């Protein structure tokens, strides 16, 4: 398919923020919005003037005019729902995580191989302006070879919907690990992981997880290393998705707080190292490095003009009701880039970064990390998902 794509957005809490990018994407035909919650459906429908409305995923699956479905539903439903979407012959994007067990990952891979429809894991971090900037530095060779990577995702999930209760931190480590996959194009082949802290007894079930926090070292197939920390409970720290990518010439590091500007360090000698360099005083020891706080630009050339404005938070007025003034919010500017990748993929114009096999490899790495932590840091080989020929 290369024409327009009719899309359904299912799950309208986090999902509501993707609706304007779909609504105004030039390759999208009709948008259907769907949620069990009728109030959410009405509110989103009125704001964005969307008349195709559904109240269950099944209604969406039964509609032959819908080509593609973006699932933004409860984590525990992702695996069954993705399989159902693919079996219904529709393209499928799913909010992270892909699944919570290896059996479910394998089931989704089998469903995609049978249907041949697009499966995309809708990992947001790789579409942020921070990561898109790093990708530019890598593509142009300015960063040099990657030497080291670190990712962290700090969050405190007390008070969130019940399915979060006791969740093993590494089950939702994709925001911290995906930059390493996307920057290197490689996958994690081995992991050692340890739990940290003491989780209160009530949170040990239903996953049997005693760790409020976990830290893992992932060895990538290309020889690089990614250090990843994830916290979910007992963690008085503001929400932060952070990553460091260190190259031969440039190191890029996101801020300590989500609102902080990232830092970029680079060699003053532009990467040309003089092995006979005279080191005379303490202050000149080592190669000179410049340090700057930067504002990565929006990479607007990557997306169609009508959705440029959804890379930034701003105040909007409902398309139907001029009295309804509301805030459109995006952290990091990822929404229109992610929407563009899925619509392009559904239209047969590209393979998503986290297609079925890359999504399975990323998820397998996260699940293996938790297994390692439960086995007191045992060195664990990560299952690889290879395309069928
Ligand atoms: N940056 C990110 O990538 C990011 C950020 C936030 C949330 N998420 C992910 O997005 C997903 C949604 O998060 P949330 O916080 O909005 O979850 P939520 O539980 O608050 O909302 C899920 C919504 O889906 C609806 N729903 C579930 N199953 C449905 C079905 N079969 N048919 C119709 N509606 C259905 C529910 O009624 C609910 O309104 C989660 O998987 C979460 O992990 C990702």
Coordinates of C-alpha atoms and ligand atoms in Angstrom, one line a residue:
X1 CA 0.0 0.0 0.0
X2 CA 1.4 3.4 -0.9
X3 CA -1.8 5.7 -0.7
X4 CA -3.5 6.9 2.4
X5 CA -3.8 4.9 5.6
X6 CA -6.9 4.7 7.8
X7 CA -5.8 4.6 11.4
X8 CA -7.4 3.7 14.7
X9 CA -6.0 5.0 18.0
X10 CA -7.0 2.7 20.8
X11 CA -6.6 3.9 24.4
X12 CA -7.0 7.6 24.9
X13 CA -5.1 8.6 28.0
X14 CA -1.5 8.8 26.8
X15 CA -3.0 7.9 23.4
X16 CA -4.9 11.2 23.1
X17 CA -1.6 13.1 22.6
X18 CA -1.0 11.3 19.3
X19 CA -4.4 12.1 17.8
X20 CA -3.5 15.5 16.3
X21 CA -0.4 14.2 14.6
X22 CA -2.6 11.5 12.9
X23 CA -5.4 13.8 12.2
X24 CA -3.1 16.3 10.3
X25 CA -0.7 13.8 8.7
X26 CA -1.1 14.1 4.9
X27 CA -1.0 10.4 4.3
X28 CA -3.7 9.6 6.8
X29 CA -7.3 9.1 5.5
X30 CA -9.8 8.6 8.3
X31 CA -8.9 8.5 12.0
X32 CA -10.9 6.4 14.4
X33 CA -10.6 6.9 18.1
X34 CA -11.4 4.2 20.6
X35 CA -11.6 3.7 24.3
X36 CA -13.9 1.8 26.8
X37 CA -14.2 5.2 28.5
X38 CA -17.0 7.1 26.7
X39 CA -16.0 10.4 28.3
X40 CA -12.5 10.2 26.8
X41 CA -13.9 9.3 23.4
X42 CA -16.3 12.3 23.4
X43 CA -13.7 14.7 24.7
X44 CA -11.0 13.7 22.2
X45 CA -13.6 13.5 19.4
X46 CA -14.9 17.0 20.1
X47 CA -11.4 18.6 20.4
X48 CA -10.1 17.2 17.1
X49 CA -13.4 16.9 15.2
X50 CA -13.3 13.2 14.8
X51 CA -16.6 11.5 14.1
X52 CA -15.4 7.8 13.7
X53 CA -15.6 6.6 17.3
X54 CA -15.4 3.1 18.8
X55 CA -15.7 1.8 22.3
X56 CA -13.8 -1.5 22.1
X57 CA -10.9 -2.9 20.2
X58 CA -13.2 -5.5 18.8
X59 CA -15.2 -2.8 17.0
X60 CA -12.0 -1.6 15.4
X61 CA -11.0 -5.1 14.4
X62 CA -14.4 -5.7 12.8
X63 CA -14.1 -2.5 10.7
X64 CA -12.8 -3.5 7.2
X65 CA -12.0 0.2 6.4
X66 CA -9.3 0.5 9.1
X67 CA -5.8 -0.4 7.8
X68 CA -3.7 0.2 10.9
X69 CA -4.1 0.3 14.7
X70 CA -2.0 2.1 17.3
X71 CA -2.5 0.4 20.7
X72 CA -2.0 2.7 23.7
X73 CA -3.8 0.4 26.2
X74 CA -2.8 -1.2 29.5
X75 CA 0.5 -2.9 29.4
X76 CA -1.0 -6.3 30.4
X77 CA -3.2 -6.2 27.3
X78 CA -0.5 -5.5 24.7
X79 CA 0.4 -9.0 23.7
X80 CA -3.1 -10.4 23.1
X81 CA -4.2 -7.2 21.5
X82 CA -1.2 -7.0 19.1
X83 CA -1.8 -10.6 18.1
X84 CA -5.5 -9.9 17.5
X85 CA -4.7 -6.8 15.4
X86 CA -2.2 -8.7 13.2
X87 CA -4.7 -11.7 12.9
X88 CA -7.3 -9.2 11.7
X89 CA -5.0 -8.3 8.8
X90 CA -4.1 -4.8 10.1
X91 CA -0.8 -3.0 10.7
X92 CA 0.0 -2.6 14.4
X93 CA 2.0 -0.1 16.5
X94 CA 2.1 -0.7 20.2
X95 CA 3.2 1.5 23.1
X96 CA 6.0 0.0 25.2
X97 CA 6.5 -2.6 26.5
X98 CA 5.9 -5.2 23.8
X99 CA 5.1 -8.0 26.3
X100 CA 5.9 -9.2 29.8
X101 CA 7.0 -12.8 28.9
X102 CA 9.2 -14.4 26.3
X103 CA 6.3 -16.7 25.3
X104 CA 4.2 -13.6 24.4
X105 CA 7.1 -12.1 22.5
X106 CA 7.4 -15.3 20.4
X107 CA 3.6 -15.4 19.9
X108 CA 3.6 -11.8 18.5
X109 CA 6.5 -12.6 16.2
X110 CA 4.7 -15.7 14.9
X111 CA 1.5 -13.6 14.3
X112 CA 3.4 -11.0 12.4
X113 CA 5.2 -13.6 10.3
X114 CA 1.9 -15.1 9.4
X115 CA 0.1 -11.8 8.6
X116 CA 3.1 -10.1 7.0
X117 CA 1.6 -6.8 8.3
X118 CA 3.8 -4.1 9.9
X119 CA 4.5 -4.5 13.6
X120 CA 6.2 -1.4 15.2
X121 CA 7.1 -1.0 18.8
X122 CA 6.3 2.6 19.5
X123 CA 9.3 3.4 21.6
X124 CA 9.3 7.2 22.0
X125 CA 12.8 8.1 23.2
X126 CA 14.4 7.5 19.7
X127 CA 12.1 10.2 18.3
X128 CA 12.9 12.9 20.9
X129 CA 14.8 15.9 19.6
X130 CA 17.8 14.9 21.9
X131 CA 18.1 11.5 20.2
X132 CA 17.4 12.7 16.7
X133 CA 20.3 15.2 17.2
X134 CA 22.6 12.3 18.3
X135 CA 21.5 10.4 15.2
X136 CA 22.6 13.4 13.0
X137 CA 26.0 13.5 14.8
X138 CA 26.4 9.7 14.1
X139 CA 25.3 9.9 10.5
X140 CA 27.6 12.7 9.6
X141 CA 30.5 11.0 11.4
X142 CA 31.0 13.9 13.8
X143 CA 30.6 11.7 16.9
X144 CA 33.0 9.1 15.7
X145 CA 32.8 5.5 16.8
X146 CA 30.6 4.8 19.8
X147 CA 32.7 3.9 22.9
X148 CA 30.2 3.8 25.7
X149 CA 26.5 4.2 26.4
X150 CA 24.4 4.7 29.5
X151 CA 20.6 5.0 30.0
X152 CA 18.4 5.7 33.0
X153 CA 14.7 5.9 33.5
X154 CA 13.7 7.2 37.0
X155 CA 10.0 7.1 37.9
X156 CA 7.9 6.4 41.0
X157 CA 4.8 4.3 40.2
X158 CA 3.0 4.4 43.6
X159 CA -0.6 5.4 42.9
X160 CA -0.6 4.5 39.2
X161 CA -3.1 1.9 37.7
X162 CA -3.0 -1.4 39.5
X163 CA -1.2 -3.3 36.7
X164 CA 2.0 -1.4 37.7
X165 CA 2.0 -2.8 41.2
X166 CA 5.3 -4.6 41.8
X167 CA 6.4 -4.5 38.2
X168 CA 10.0 -5.6 37.7
X169 CA 11.9 -2.4 36.7
X170 CA 13.6 -4.0 33.8
X171 CA 10.3 -5.1 32.2
X172 CA 9.9 -1.4 31.2
X173 CA 13.5 -0.5 30.6
X174 CA 13.0 0.3 26.9
X175 CA 13.3 4.1 27.3
X176 CA 16.8 3.5 28.8
X177 CA 18.0 0.7 26.5
X178 CA 16.5 1.8 23.2
X179 CA 19.0 4.6 22.6
X180 CA 21.8 2.0 22.7
X181 CA 20.0 -0.2 20.1
X182 CA 19.2 2.7 17.8
X183 CA 22.6 4.4 18.0
X184 CA 24.6 1.2 17.3
X185 CA 22.1 -0.6 15.1
X186 CA 23.2 -3.6 17.1
X187 CA 21.4 -5.8 19.7
X188 CA 22.3 -6.8 23.3
X189 CA 23.6 -10.4 23.4
X190 CA 24.5 -10.8 27.1
X191 CA 23.4 -9.1 30.3
X192 CA 24.3 -9.1 34.0
X193 CA 21.8 -7.3 36.2
X194 CA 21.4 -6.7 40.0
X195 CA 18.5 -5.5 42.0
X196 CA 18.9 -2.7 44.6
X197 CA 17.0 -1.5 47.6
X198 CA 14.2 -3.2 49.6
X199 CA 10.7 -3.3 48.3
X200 CA 7.8 -3.3 50.8
X201 CA 6.1 -6.7 51.1
X202 CA 2.8 -5.6 49.5
X203 CA 4.6 -4.9 46.2
X204 CA 6.3 -8.3 45.9
X205 CA 3.1 -9.7 44.2
X206 CA 1.9 -10.3 41.4
X207 CA 5.4 -10.6 39.8
X208 CA 7.3 -12.0 42.7
X209 CA 9.7 -9.1 42.3
X210 CA 11.7 -7.9 45.3
X211 CA 13.5 -5.1 43.5
X212 CA 12.4 -1.5 43.4
X213 CA 15.4 -0.6 41.3
X214 CA 17.7 -2.6 38.9
X215 CA 20.9 -1.8 37.2
X216 CA 22.1 -3.9 34.2
X217 CA 25.2 -4.1 32.0
X218 CA 24.3 -5.1 28.4
X219 CA 27.0 -6.3 26.1
X220 CA 26.1 -5.4 22.6
X221 CA 26.9 -7.6 19.6
X222 CA 29.2 -4.8 18.2
X223 CA 31.3 -4.9 21.3
X224 CA 30.0 -1.7 23.0
X225 CA 28.5 -1.7 26.4
X226 CA 25.3 -0.1 27.7
X227 CA 24.8 0.5 31.4
X228 CA 21.1 0.8 32.3
X229 CA 19.3 1.8 35.5
X230 CA 15.6 1.7 36.0
X231 CA 13.6 2.6 39.1
X232 CA 9.9 2.1 39.8
X233 CA 9.3 2.3 43.5
X234 CA 10.7 3.8 46.7
X235 CA 12.5 6.5 44.7
X236 CA 12.0 10.1 45.6
X237 CA 13.3 11.4 42.3
X238 CA 11.5 13.4 39.6
X239 CA 10.6 11.6 36.4
X240 CA 13.6 11.5 34.1
X241 CA 14.5 9.6 30.9
X242 CA 18.2 10.1 30.5
X243 CA 20.9 8.8 28.2
X244 CA 24.6 9.2 27.4
X245 CA 26.2 8.3 24.1
X246 CA 30.0 8.7 24.0
X247 CA 31.8 8.6 20.7
X248 CA 35.5 9.0 19.8
X249 CA 35.0 12.8 19.2
X250 CA 31.8 13.8 21.0
X251 CA 30.0 12.7 24.1
X252 CA 26.3 13.7 24.4
X253 CA 24.5 13.5 27.7
X254 CA 20.9 14.5 28.5
X255 CA 20.2 16.6 31.6
X256 CA 19.9 15.5 35.2
X257 CA 16.3 16.8 35.2
X258 CA 14.0 16.2 32.2
X259 CA 13.8 20.0 31.7
X260 CA 17.6 20.5 31.7
X261 CA 19.5 21.2 28.5
X262 CA 21.8 18.4 27.4
X263 CA 25.6 18.7 27.5
X264 CA 27.9 18.0 24.6
X265 CA 31.7 17.5 25.2
X266 CA 34.0 17.5 22.3
X267 CA 37.8 17.4 21.7
X268 CA 39.3 20.8 20.9
X269 CA 41.7 19.1 18.5
X270 CA 38.7 18.0 16.3
X271 CA 39.6 14.4 17.0
X272 CA 43.2 14.7 15.6
X273 CA 45.2 13.2 18.4
X274 CA 49.0 14.0 18.6
X275 CA 50.6 11.0 20.3
X276 CA 53.7 13.1 21.0
X277 CA 51.7 15.7 22.8
X278 CA 53.7 17.3 25.6
X279 CA 51.9 17.1 28.9
X280 CA 53.5 19.8 31.1
X281 CA 51.1 20.9 33.8
X282 CA 48.2 19.3 35.5
X283 CA 45.7 21.5 33.8
X284 CA 46.9 20.5 30.3
X285 CA 47.0 16.8 31.1
X286 CA 44.8 14.8 28.7
X287 CA 43.3 16.2 25.6
X288 CA 41.5 19.5 25.9
X289 CA 37.7 19.2 25.9
X290 CA 35.1 21.8 25.3
X291 CA 31.8 21.6 27.2
X292 CA 28.6 23.2 26.1
X293 CA 24.9 23.1 27.0
X294 CA 23.0 22.9 23.8
X295 CA 19.4 23.2 22.6
X296 CA 19.0 20.4 20.0
X297 CA 16.8 21.7 17.2
X298 CA 13.6 20.0 16.0
X299 CA 14.5 18.0 12.9
X300 CA 11.5 19.3 11.1
X301 CA 12.8 18.3 7.7
X302 CA 12.0 14.7 8.7
X303 CA 8.3 15.1 9.0
X304 CA 5.5 16.7 6.9
X305 CA 4.8 20.4 7.4
X306 CA 1.2 20.1 8.7
X307 CA 2.4 18.2 11.8
X308 CA 5.5 20.3 12.6
X309 CA 3.7 22.2 15.4
X310 CA 3.1 19.0 17.4
X311 CA 6.8 18.8 18.3
X312 CA 6.2 21.6 20.9
X313 CA 3.7 22.0 23.7
X314 CA 1.3 24.9 23.2
X315 CA -2.2 26.1 24.0
X316 CA -4.9 25.0 21.5
X317 CA -8.6 25.6 21.0
X318 CA -10.9 22.7 20.2
X319 CA -11.7 22.4 16.5
X320 CA -15.4 22.0 17.4
X321 CA -15.9 24.1 20.5
X322 CA -14.1 27.5 20.7
X323 CA -14.8 27.6 24.4
X324 CA -12.6 24.5 25.0
X325 CA -9.1 25.8 25.4
X326 CA -6.5 23.2 26.4
X327 CA -2.8 22.4 26.6
X328 CA -1.3 20.1 24.0
X329 CA 1.8 18.7 25.8
X330 CA 4.7 16.8 24.4
X331 CA 8.0 16.0 26.3
X332 CA 10.8 15.9 23.9
X333 CA 8.8 16.4 20.7
X334 CA 8.5 12.7 19.7
X335 CA 4.8 12.5 18.7
X336 CA 4.8 13.6 15.1
X337 CA 8.1 11.7 14.3
X338 CA 6.7 8.5 15.7
X339 CA 3.4 8.9 13.9
X340 CA 5.2 9.6 10.6
X341 CA 7.4 6.5 11.0
X342 CA 4.3 4.3 11.6
X343 CA 2.3 5.8 8.7
X344 CA 5.2 5.5 6.3
X345 CA 5.7 1.9 7.4
X346 CA 2.0 1.1 6.9
X347 CA 2.2 2.7 3.5
X348 CA 5.1 0.4 2.6
X349 CA 7.7 3.2 2.4
X350 CA 10.1 2.2 5.2
X351 CA 10.9 -0.4 7.9
X352 CA 10.5 1.0 11.4
X353 CA 13.5 1.1 13.7
X354 CA 11.8 -1.2 16.1
X355 CA 10.1 -3.6 13.6
X356 CA 9.0 -7.0 14.8
X357 CA 12.5 -8.5 15.1
X358 CA 14.2 -5.4 16.6
X359 CA 11.3 -5.0 19.0
X360 CA 11.6 -8.7 20.0
X361 CA 15.3 -8.4 20.6
X362 CA 14.9 -5.2 22.7
X363 CA 12.2 -6.8 24.8
X364 CA 14.1 -10.1 25.1
X365 CA 17.0 -8.0 26.5
X366 CA 14.8 -6.4 29.1
X367 CA 13.2 -9.7 30.2
X368 CA 16.6 -11.4 30.4
X369 CA 17.9 -8.6 32.6
X370 CA 15.2 -9.3 35.2
X371 CA 16.0 -13.0 35.0
X372 CA 19.7 -12.1 35.7
X373 CA 18.7 -9.9 38.6
X374 CA 16.6 -12.7 40.1
X375 CA 19.6 -15.1 39.8
X376 CA 21.8 -12.6 41.7
X377 CA 23.5 -11.1 38.6
X378 CA 24.1 -14.3 36.6
X379 CA 25.7 -13.8 33.2
X380 CA 22.7 -14.3 30.9
X381 CA 22.6 -14.9 27.2
X382 CA 19.8 -13.0 25.4
X383 CA 17.6 -14.8 22.9
X384 CA 17.9 -13.4 19.3
X385 CA 14.9 -13.2 17.0
X386 CA 16.0 -13.7 13.4
X387 CA 13.9 -12.8 10.3
X388 CA 12.5 -15.8 8.5
X389 CA 14.0 -16.1 5.0
Ligands
LIG1 N1 6.7 7.6 26.6 C1 6.1 6.5 26.4 O1 6.4 5.7 25.6 C2 4.8 6.2 27.2 C3 4.3 7.2 28.1 C4 3.1 6.9 28.8 C5 2.5 5.6 28.6 N2 3.1 4.7 27.8 C6 2.4 3.4 27.5 O2 1.2 3.7 26.9 C7 0.2 2.8 27.3 C8 -1.0 3.6 27.8 O3 -0.6 4.3 29.0 P1 -1.7 5.1 29.9 O4 -0.9 5.6 31.0 O5 -2.5 5.9 29.0 O6 -2.5 3.8 30.4 P2 -4.0 3.8 31.1 O7 -4.1 2.5 31.7 O8 -4.1 5.1 31.9 O9 -5.0 4.0 29.8 C9 -5.2 2.9 28.9 C10 -6.6 3.2 28.2 O10 -6.8 2.2 27.3 C11 -8.2 1.9 27.3 N3 -8.4 0.5 26.9 C12 -7.7 -0.6 27.3 N4 -8.1 -1.7 26.6 C13 -9.0 -1.3 25.7 C14 -9.7 -2.0 24.7 N5 -9.6 -3.3 24.5 N6 -10.6 -1.3 24.0 C15 -10.7 0.1 24.2 N7 -10.0 0.8 25.1 C16 -9.2 0.1 25.9 C17 -8.6 2.1 28.8 O11 -10.0 2.3 28.9 C18 -7.8 3.3 29.2 O12 -8.5 4.5 29.0 C19 0.9 1.9 28.3 O13 1.3 0.7 27.7 C20 2.1 2.7 28.8 O14 3.1 1.8 29.1 C21 4.2 5.0 27.1

